[in-house]
GROMACS .gro file of C-alpha atoms in nm:
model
  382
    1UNK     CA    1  20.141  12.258   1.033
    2UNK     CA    2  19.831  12.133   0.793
    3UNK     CA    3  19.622  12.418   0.669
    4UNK     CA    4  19.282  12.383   0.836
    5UNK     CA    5  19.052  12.252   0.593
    6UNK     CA    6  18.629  12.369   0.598
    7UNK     CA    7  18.340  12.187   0.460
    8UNK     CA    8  18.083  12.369   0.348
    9UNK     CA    9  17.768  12.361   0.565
   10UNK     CA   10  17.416  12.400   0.441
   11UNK     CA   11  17.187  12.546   0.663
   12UNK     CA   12  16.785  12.490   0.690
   13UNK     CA   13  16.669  12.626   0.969
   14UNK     CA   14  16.286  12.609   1.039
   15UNK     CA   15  16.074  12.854   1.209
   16UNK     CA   16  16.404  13.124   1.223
   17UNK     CA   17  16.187  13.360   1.395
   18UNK     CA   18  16.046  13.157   1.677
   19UNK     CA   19  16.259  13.348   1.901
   20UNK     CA   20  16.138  13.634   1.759
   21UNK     CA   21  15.773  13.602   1.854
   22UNK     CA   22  15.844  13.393   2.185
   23UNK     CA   23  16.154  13.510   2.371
   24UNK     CA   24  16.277  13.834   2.549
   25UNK     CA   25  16.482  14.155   2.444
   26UNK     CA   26  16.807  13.956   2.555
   27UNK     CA   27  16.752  13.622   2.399
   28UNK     CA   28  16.668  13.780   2.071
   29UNK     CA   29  16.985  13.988   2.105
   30UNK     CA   30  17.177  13.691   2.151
   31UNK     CA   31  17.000  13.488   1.838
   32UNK     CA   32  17.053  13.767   1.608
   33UNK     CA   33  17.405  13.770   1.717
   34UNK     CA   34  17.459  13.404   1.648
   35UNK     CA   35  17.268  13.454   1.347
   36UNK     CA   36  17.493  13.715   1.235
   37UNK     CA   37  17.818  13.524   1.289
   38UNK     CA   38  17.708  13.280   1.064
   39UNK     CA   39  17.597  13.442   0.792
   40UNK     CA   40  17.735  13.782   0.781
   41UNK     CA   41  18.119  13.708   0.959
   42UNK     CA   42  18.385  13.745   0.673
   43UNK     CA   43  18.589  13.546   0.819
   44UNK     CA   44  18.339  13.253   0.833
   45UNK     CA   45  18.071  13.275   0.613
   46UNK     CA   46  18.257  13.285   0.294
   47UNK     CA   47  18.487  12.926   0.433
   48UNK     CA   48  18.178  12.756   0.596
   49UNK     CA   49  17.802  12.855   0.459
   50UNK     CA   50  17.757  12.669   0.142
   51UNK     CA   51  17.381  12.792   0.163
   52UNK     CA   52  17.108  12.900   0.367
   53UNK     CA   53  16.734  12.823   0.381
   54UNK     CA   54  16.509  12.970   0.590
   55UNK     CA   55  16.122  12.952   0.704
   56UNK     CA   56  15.917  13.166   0.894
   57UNK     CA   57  15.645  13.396   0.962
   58UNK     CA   58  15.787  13.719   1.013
   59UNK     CA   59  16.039  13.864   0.775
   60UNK     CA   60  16.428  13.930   0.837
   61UNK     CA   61  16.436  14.097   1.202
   62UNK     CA   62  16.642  14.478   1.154
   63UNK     CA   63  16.860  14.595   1.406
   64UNK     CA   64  16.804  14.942   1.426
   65UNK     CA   65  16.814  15.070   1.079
   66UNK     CA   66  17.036  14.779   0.914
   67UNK     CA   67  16.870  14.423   0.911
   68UNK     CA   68  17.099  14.159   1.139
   69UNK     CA   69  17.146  13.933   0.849
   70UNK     CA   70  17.117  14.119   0.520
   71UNK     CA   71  17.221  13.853   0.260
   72UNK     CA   72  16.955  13.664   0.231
   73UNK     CA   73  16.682  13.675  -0.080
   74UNK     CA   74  16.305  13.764   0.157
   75UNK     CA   75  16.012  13.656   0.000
   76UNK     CA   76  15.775  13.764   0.252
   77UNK     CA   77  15.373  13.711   0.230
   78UNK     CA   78  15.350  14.085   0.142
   79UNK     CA   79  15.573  14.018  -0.146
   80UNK     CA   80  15.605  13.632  -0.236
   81UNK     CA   81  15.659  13.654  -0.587
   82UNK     CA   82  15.655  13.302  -0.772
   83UNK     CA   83  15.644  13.156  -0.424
   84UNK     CA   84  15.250  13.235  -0.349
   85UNK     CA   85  15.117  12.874  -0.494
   86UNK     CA   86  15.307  12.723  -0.242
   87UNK     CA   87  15.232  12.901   0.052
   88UNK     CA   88  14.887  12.678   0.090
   89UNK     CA   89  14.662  12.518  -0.102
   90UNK     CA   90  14.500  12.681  -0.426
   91UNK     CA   91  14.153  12.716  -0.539
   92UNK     CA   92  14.151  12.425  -0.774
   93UNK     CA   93  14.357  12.208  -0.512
   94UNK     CA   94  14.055  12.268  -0.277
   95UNK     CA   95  13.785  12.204  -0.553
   96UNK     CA   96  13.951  11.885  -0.629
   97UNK     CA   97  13.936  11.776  -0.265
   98UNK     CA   98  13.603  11.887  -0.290
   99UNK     CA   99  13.513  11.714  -0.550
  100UNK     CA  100  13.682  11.435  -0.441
  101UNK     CA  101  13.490  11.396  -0.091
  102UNK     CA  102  13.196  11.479  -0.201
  103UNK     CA  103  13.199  11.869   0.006
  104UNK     CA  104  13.076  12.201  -0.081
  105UNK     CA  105  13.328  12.419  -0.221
  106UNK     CA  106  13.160  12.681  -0.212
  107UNK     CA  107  13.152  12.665   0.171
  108UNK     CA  108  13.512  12.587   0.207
  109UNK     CA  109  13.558  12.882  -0.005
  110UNK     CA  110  13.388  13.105   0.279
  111UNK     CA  111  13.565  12.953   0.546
  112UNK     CA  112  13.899  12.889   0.447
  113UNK     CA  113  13.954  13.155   0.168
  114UNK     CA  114  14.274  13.315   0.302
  115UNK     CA  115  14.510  13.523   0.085
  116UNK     CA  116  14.454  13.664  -0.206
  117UNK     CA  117  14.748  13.664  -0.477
  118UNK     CA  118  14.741  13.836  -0.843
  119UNK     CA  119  14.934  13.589  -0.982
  120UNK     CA  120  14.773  13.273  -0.851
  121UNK     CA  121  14.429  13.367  -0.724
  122UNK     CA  122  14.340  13.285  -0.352
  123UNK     CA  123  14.520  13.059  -0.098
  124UNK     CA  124  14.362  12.853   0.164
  125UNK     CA  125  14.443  12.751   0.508
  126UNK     CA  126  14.579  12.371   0.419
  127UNK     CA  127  14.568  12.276   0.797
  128UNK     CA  128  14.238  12.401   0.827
  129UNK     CA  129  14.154  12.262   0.500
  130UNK     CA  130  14.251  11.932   0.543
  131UNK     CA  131  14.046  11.931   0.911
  132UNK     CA  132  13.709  12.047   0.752
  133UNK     CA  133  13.772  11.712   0.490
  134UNK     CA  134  13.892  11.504   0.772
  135UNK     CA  135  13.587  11.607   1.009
  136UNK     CA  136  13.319  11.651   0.652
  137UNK     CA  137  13.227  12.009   0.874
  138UNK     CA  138  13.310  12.319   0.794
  139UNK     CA  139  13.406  12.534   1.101
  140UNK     CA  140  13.686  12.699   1.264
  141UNK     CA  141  13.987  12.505   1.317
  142UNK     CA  142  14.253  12.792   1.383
  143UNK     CA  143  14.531  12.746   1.552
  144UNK     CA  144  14.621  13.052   1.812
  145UNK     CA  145  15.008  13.111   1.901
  146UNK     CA  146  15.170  13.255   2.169
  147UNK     CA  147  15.275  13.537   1.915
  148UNK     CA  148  14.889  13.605   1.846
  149UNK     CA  149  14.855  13.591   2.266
  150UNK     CA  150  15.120  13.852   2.260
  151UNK     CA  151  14.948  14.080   2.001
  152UNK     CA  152  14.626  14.070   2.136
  153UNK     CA  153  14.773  14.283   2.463
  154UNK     CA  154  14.796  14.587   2.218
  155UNK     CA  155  14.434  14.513   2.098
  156UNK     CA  156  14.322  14.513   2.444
  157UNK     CA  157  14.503  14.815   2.569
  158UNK     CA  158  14.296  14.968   2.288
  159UNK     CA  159  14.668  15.109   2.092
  160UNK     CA  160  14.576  15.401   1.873
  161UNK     CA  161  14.139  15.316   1.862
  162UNK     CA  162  14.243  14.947   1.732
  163UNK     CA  163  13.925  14.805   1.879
  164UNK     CA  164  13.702  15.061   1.643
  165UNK     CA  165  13.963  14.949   1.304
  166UNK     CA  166  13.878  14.560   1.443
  167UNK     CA  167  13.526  14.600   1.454
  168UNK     CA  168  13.527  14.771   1.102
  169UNK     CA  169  13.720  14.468   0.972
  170UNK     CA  170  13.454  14.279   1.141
  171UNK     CA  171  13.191  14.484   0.960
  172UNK     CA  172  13.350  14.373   0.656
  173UNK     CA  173  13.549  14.687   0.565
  174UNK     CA  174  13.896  14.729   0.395
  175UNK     CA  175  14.157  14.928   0.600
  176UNK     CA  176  14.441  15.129   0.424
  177UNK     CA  177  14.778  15.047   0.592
  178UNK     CA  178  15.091  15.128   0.579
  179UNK     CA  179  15.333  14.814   0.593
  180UNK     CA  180  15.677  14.996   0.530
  181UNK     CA  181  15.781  15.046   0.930
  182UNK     CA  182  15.708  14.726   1.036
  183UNK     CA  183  16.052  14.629   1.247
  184UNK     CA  184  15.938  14.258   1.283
  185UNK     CA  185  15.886  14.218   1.672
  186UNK     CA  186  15.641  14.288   1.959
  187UNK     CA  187  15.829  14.576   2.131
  188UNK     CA  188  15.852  14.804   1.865
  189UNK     CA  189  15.554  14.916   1.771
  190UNK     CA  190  15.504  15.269   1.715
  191UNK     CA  191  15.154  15.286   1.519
  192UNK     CA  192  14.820  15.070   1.459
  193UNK     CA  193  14.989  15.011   1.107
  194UNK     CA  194  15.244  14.812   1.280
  195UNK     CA  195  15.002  14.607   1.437
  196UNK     CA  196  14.779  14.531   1.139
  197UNK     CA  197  15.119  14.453   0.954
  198UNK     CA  198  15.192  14.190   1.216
  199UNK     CA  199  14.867  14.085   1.192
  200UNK     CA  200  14.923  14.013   0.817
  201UNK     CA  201  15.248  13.770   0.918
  202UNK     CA  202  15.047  13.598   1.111
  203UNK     CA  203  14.773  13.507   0.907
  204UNK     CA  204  14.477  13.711   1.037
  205UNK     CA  205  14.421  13.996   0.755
  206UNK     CA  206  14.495  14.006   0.342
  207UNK     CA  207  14.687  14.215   0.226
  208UNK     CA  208  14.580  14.386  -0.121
  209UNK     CA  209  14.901  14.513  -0.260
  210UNK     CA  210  14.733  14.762  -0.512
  211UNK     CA  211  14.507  14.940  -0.295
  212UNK     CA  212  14.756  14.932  -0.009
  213UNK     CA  213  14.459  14.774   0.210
  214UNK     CA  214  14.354  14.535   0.414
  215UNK     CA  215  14.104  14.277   0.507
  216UNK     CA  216  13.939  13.998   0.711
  217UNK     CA  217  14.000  13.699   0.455
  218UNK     CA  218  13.760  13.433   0.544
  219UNK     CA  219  13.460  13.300   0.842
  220UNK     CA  220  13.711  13.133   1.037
  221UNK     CA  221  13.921  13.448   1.114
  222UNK     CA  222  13.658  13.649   1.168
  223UNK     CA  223  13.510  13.405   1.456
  224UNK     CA  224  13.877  13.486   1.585
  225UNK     CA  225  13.826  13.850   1.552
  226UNK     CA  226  13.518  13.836   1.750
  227UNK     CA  227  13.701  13.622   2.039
  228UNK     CA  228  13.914  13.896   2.032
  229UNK     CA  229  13.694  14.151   2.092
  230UNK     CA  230  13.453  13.931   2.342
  231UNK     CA  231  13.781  13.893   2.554
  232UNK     CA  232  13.913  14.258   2.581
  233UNK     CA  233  13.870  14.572   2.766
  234UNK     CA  234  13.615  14.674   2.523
  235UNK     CA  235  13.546  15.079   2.526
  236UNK     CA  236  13.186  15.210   2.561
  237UNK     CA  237  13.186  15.267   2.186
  238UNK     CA  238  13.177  14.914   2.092
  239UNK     CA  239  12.985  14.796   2.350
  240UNK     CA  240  12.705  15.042   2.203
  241UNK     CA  241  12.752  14.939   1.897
  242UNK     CA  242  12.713  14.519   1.946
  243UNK     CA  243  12.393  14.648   2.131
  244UNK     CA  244  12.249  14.820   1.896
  245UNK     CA  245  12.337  14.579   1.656
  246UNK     CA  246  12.187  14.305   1.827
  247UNK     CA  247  11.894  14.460   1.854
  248UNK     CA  248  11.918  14.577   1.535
  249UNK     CA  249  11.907  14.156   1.400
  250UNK     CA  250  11.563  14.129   1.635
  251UNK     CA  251  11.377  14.420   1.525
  252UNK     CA  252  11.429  14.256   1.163
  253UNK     CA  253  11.354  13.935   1.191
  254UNK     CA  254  11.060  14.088   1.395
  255UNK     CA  255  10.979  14.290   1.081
  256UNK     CA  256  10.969  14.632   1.278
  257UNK     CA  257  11.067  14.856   0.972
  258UNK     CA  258  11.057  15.196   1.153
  259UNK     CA  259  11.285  15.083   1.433
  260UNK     CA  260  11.525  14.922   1.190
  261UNK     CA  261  11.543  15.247   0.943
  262UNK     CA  262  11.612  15.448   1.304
  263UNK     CA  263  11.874  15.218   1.445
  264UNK     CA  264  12.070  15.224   1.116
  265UNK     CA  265  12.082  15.625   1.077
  266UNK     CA  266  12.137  15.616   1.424
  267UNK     CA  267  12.448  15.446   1.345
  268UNK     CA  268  12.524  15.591   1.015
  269UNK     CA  269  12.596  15.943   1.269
  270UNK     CA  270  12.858  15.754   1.457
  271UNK     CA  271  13.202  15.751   1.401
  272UNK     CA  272  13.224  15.427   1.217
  273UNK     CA  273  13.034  15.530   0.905
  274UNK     CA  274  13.199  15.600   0.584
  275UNK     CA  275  13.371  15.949   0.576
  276UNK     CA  276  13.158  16.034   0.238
  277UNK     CA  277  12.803  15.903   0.268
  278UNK     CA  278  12.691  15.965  -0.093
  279UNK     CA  279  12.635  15.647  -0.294
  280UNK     CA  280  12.521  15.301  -0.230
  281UNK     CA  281  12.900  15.194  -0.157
  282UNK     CA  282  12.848  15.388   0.124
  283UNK     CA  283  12.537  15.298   0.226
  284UNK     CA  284  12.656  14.911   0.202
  285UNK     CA  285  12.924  14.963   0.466
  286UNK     CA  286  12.699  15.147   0.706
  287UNK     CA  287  12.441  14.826   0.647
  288UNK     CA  288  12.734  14.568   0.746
  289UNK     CA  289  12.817  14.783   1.058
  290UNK     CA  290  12.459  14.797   1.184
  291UNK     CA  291  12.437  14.398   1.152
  292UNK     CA  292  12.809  14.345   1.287
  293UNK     CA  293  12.669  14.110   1.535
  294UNK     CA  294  12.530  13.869   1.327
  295UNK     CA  295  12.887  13.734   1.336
  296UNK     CA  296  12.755  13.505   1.628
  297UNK     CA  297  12.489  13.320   1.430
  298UNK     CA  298  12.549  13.398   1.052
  299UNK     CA  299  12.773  13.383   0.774
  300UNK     CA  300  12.770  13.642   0.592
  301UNK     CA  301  12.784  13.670   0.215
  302UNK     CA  302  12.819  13.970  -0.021
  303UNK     CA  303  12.699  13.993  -0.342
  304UNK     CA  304  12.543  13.683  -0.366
  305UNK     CA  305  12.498  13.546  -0.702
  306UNK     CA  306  12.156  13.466  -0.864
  307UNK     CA  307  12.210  13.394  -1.206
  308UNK     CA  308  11.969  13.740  -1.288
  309UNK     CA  309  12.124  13.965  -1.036
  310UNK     CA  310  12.310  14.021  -0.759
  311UNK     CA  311  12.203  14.029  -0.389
  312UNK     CA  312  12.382  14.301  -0.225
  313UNK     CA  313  12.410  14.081   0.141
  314UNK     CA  314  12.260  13.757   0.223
  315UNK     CA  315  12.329  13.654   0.601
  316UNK     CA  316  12.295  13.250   0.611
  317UNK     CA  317  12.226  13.097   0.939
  318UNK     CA  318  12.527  12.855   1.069
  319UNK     CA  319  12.456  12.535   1.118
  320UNK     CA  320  12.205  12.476   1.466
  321UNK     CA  321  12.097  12.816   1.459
  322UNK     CA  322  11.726  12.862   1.470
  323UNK     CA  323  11.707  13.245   1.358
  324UNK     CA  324  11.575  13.311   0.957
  325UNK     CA  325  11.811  13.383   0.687
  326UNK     CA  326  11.848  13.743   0.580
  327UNK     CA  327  11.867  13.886   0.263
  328UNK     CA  328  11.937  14.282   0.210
  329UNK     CA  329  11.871  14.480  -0.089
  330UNK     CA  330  11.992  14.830  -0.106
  331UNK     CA  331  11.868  15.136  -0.294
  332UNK     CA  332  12.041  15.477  -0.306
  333UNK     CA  333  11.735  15.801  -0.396
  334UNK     CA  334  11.468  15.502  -0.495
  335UNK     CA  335  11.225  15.323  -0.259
  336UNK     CA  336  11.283  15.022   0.003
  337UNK     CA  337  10.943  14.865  -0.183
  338UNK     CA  338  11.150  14.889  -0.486
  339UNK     CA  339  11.447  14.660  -0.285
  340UNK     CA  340  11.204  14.407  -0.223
  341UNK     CA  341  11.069  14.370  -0.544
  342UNK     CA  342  11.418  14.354  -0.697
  343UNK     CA  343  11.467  14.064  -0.438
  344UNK     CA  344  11.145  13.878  -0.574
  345UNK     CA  345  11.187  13.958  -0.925
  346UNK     CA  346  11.562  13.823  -0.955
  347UNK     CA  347  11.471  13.516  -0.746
  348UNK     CA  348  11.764  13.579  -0.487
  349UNK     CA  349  11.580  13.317  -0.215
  350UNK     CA  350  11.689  13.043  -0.504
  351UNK     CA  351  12.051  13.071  -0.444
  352UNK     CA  352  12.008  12.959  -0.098
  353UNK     CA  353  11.740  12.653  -0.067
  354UNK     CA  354  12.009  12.450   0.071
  355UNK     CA  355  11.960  12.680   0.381
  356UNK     CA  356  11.619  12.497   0.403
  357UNK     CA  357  11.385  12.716   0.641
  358UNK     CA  358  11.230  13.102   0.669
  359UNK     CA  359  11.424  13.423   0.487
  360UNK     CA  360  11.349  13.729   0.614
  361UNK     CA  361  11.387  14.005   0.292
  362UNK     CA  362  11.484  14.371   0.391
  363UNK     CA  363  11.486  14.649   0.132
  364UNK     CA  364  11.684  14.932   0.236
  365UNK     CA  365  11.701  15.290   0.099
  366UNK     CA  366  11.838  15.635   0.131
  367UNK     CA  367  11.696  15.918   0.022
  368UNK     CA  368  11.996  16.219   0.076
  369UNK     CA  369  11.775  16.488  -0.037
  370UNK     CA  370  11.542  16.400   0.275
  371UNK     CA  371  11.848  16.261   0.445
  372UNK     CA  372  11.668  15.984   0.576
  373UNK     CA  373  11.654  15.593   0.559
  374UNK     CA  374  11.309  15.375   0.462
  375UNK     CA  375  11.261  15.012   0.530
  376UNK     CA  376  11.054  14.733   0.397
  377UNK     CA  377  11.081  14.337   0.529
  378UNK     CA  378  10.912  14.066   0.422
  379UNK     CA  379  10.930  13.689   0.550
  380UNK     CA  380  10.870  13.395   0.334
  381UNK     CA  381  10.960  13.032   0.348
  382UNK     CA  382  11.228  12.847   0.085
   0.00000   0.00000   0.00000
């Protein structure tokens, strides 16, 4: 009887984990166990696999505390190593386009910024990229999948106060997470960390390896953030909060300064303020909550280059909106006055004449020995 005789197979399978984020307890059972006699059988790996190569969102599933199919090399988007450049297109890949078209980069940049990598700078979207060049417009082109469908059901039920982290993210904050229990599905999840790890597999948050935080990366995926919210079983919380803020946007633009100082303290004594409220830091994330609804009509840009300074926010109108730019100095134990004349003196309205049309400037500061905030707004025309 001839020996039988095997010829080695190389695999490439594309999207592995599309059962993962699609199908049911049973069929991913059934996938990981036809995964696993594959590529982790002794009796037919080392005869048949010549190599594997696999894509995917979510890293190598674990079943229970051993992962289903251990010997493969992971080089996940927490972790990508020398793989980062290639997981989208770069910053000068972008400008080139840019260039190339004749487009603002520096919009693209605020749009389609995604991850952030030490090695190789940021990453951007390339589908959404190559839309916005396509289309010469700069808005959101994300694509939603059925996995994002699927985690939005824990946003909704509210899992651990995820709606309050979401509209902090919104606000512009950075979260600390912890990505180390993430067991790569949608049943498992035991903690809001789990979520906002998932949430970095699937493209919605940056991941800052260092400080062990994360972010919202770009405009696009915050508009997506904001759908999120706008769709759910929002808590009272929230709901106060978008009204305030709203409100909040008309009393400046009206230039009421005594309603706007009062709105903002009275949402500096809610529970989405900064833990320590004791330098401008502070101060600036307290700012970005109170205007969290600007998300509707703005972009929203901090530290806004002038060439002689730095603006600390400048909220630019999108494109068809018909309310007045913004742009927001703060002061920690000086004056508001003192805001606005930093404003004029550095020429921060210059950065921004593109945005042909009225700016509205607003000087805020805190004084903590009176434990109060002051106001000043002026309107002009650029």
């Amino acid at each position: 009887m001839r020996p039988r005789c095997y010829v080695p197979i190389i695999f490439i399978i594309d999207e592995w984990d599309a059962v993962i984020r699609e199908a049911g307890p049973e069929t991913q059972r059934a996938y990981l166990n036809l995964l696993r006699g594959w590529f982790k059988n002794i009796s037919f790996t080392p005869k048949v696999v010549a190599a594997a190569y696999l894509t995917g969102i979510l890293p190598i599933k674990k079943d229970g505390s051993q992962s289903a199919i251990s010997d493969f090399i992971e080089y996940p988007i927490l972790y990508p190593d020398g793989f980062a450049e290639y997981t989208g297109f770069t910053a000068r890949e972008v400008q080139e386009l840019c260039r190339e078209h004749g487009l603002n980069f520096e919009e693209f940049r605020a749009w389609y910024d995604g991850y952030d990598f030490p090695d190789c700078g940021p990453i951007y979207n390339p589908y959404s990229v190559m839309r916005a060049v396509r289309d010469k417009k700069c808005r959101s082109y994300w694509q939603r999948t059925s996995a994002a469908e699927s985690l939005f059901t824990y946003i909704n039920m509210d899992f651990e106060g995820l709606q309050e982290l979401i509209a902090r993210l919104i606000a512009g904050e950075e979260i600390e997470v912890d990505v180390d229990g993430f067991e790569n599905d949608f049943e498992s999840f035991k903690s809001k960390d789990d979520v906002l790890t998932l949430l970095i597999h699937l493209g919605y948050l940056t991941y800052h390896e260092d400080e062990k935080t994360v972010d919202i990366p770009n405009e696009e995926v915050r508009i997506e953030f904001n759908k999120i919210l706008k769709g759910t079983n929002t808590n009272a919380k929230w709901i106060w909060l978008i009204q305030k803020s709203r409100r909040l946007i008309e009393d400046t633009i009206a230039g009421d300064v005594g309603k706007v100082a009062q709105a903002i303290s009275e949402i500096r004594d809610t529970q989405y303020a900064p833990t320590f409220y004791n330098d401008e830091q502070s101060l600036r994330y307290v700012v970005k909550f109170a205007y969290v609804a600007a998300v509707d009509q703005y972009m929203k840009i901090e530290e806004l280059p002038s060439g002689h300074g730095i603006a600390d926010i400048a909220y630019i109108p999108k494109r068809r909106s018909p309310l007045p730019a913004l742009i927001v100095e703060l002061k920690w134990n000086k004056s508001a006055e003192g805001a606005i004349g930093q404003i004029k003196d550095r020429n921060y309205p210059a950065v921004i004449r593109e945005y042909e049309g009225a700016a509205v400037l607003v000087g805020i500061n805190y004084d903590p020995e009176k434990k109060e905030h002051t106001c000043e707004i002026e309107r002009l025309h650029i």
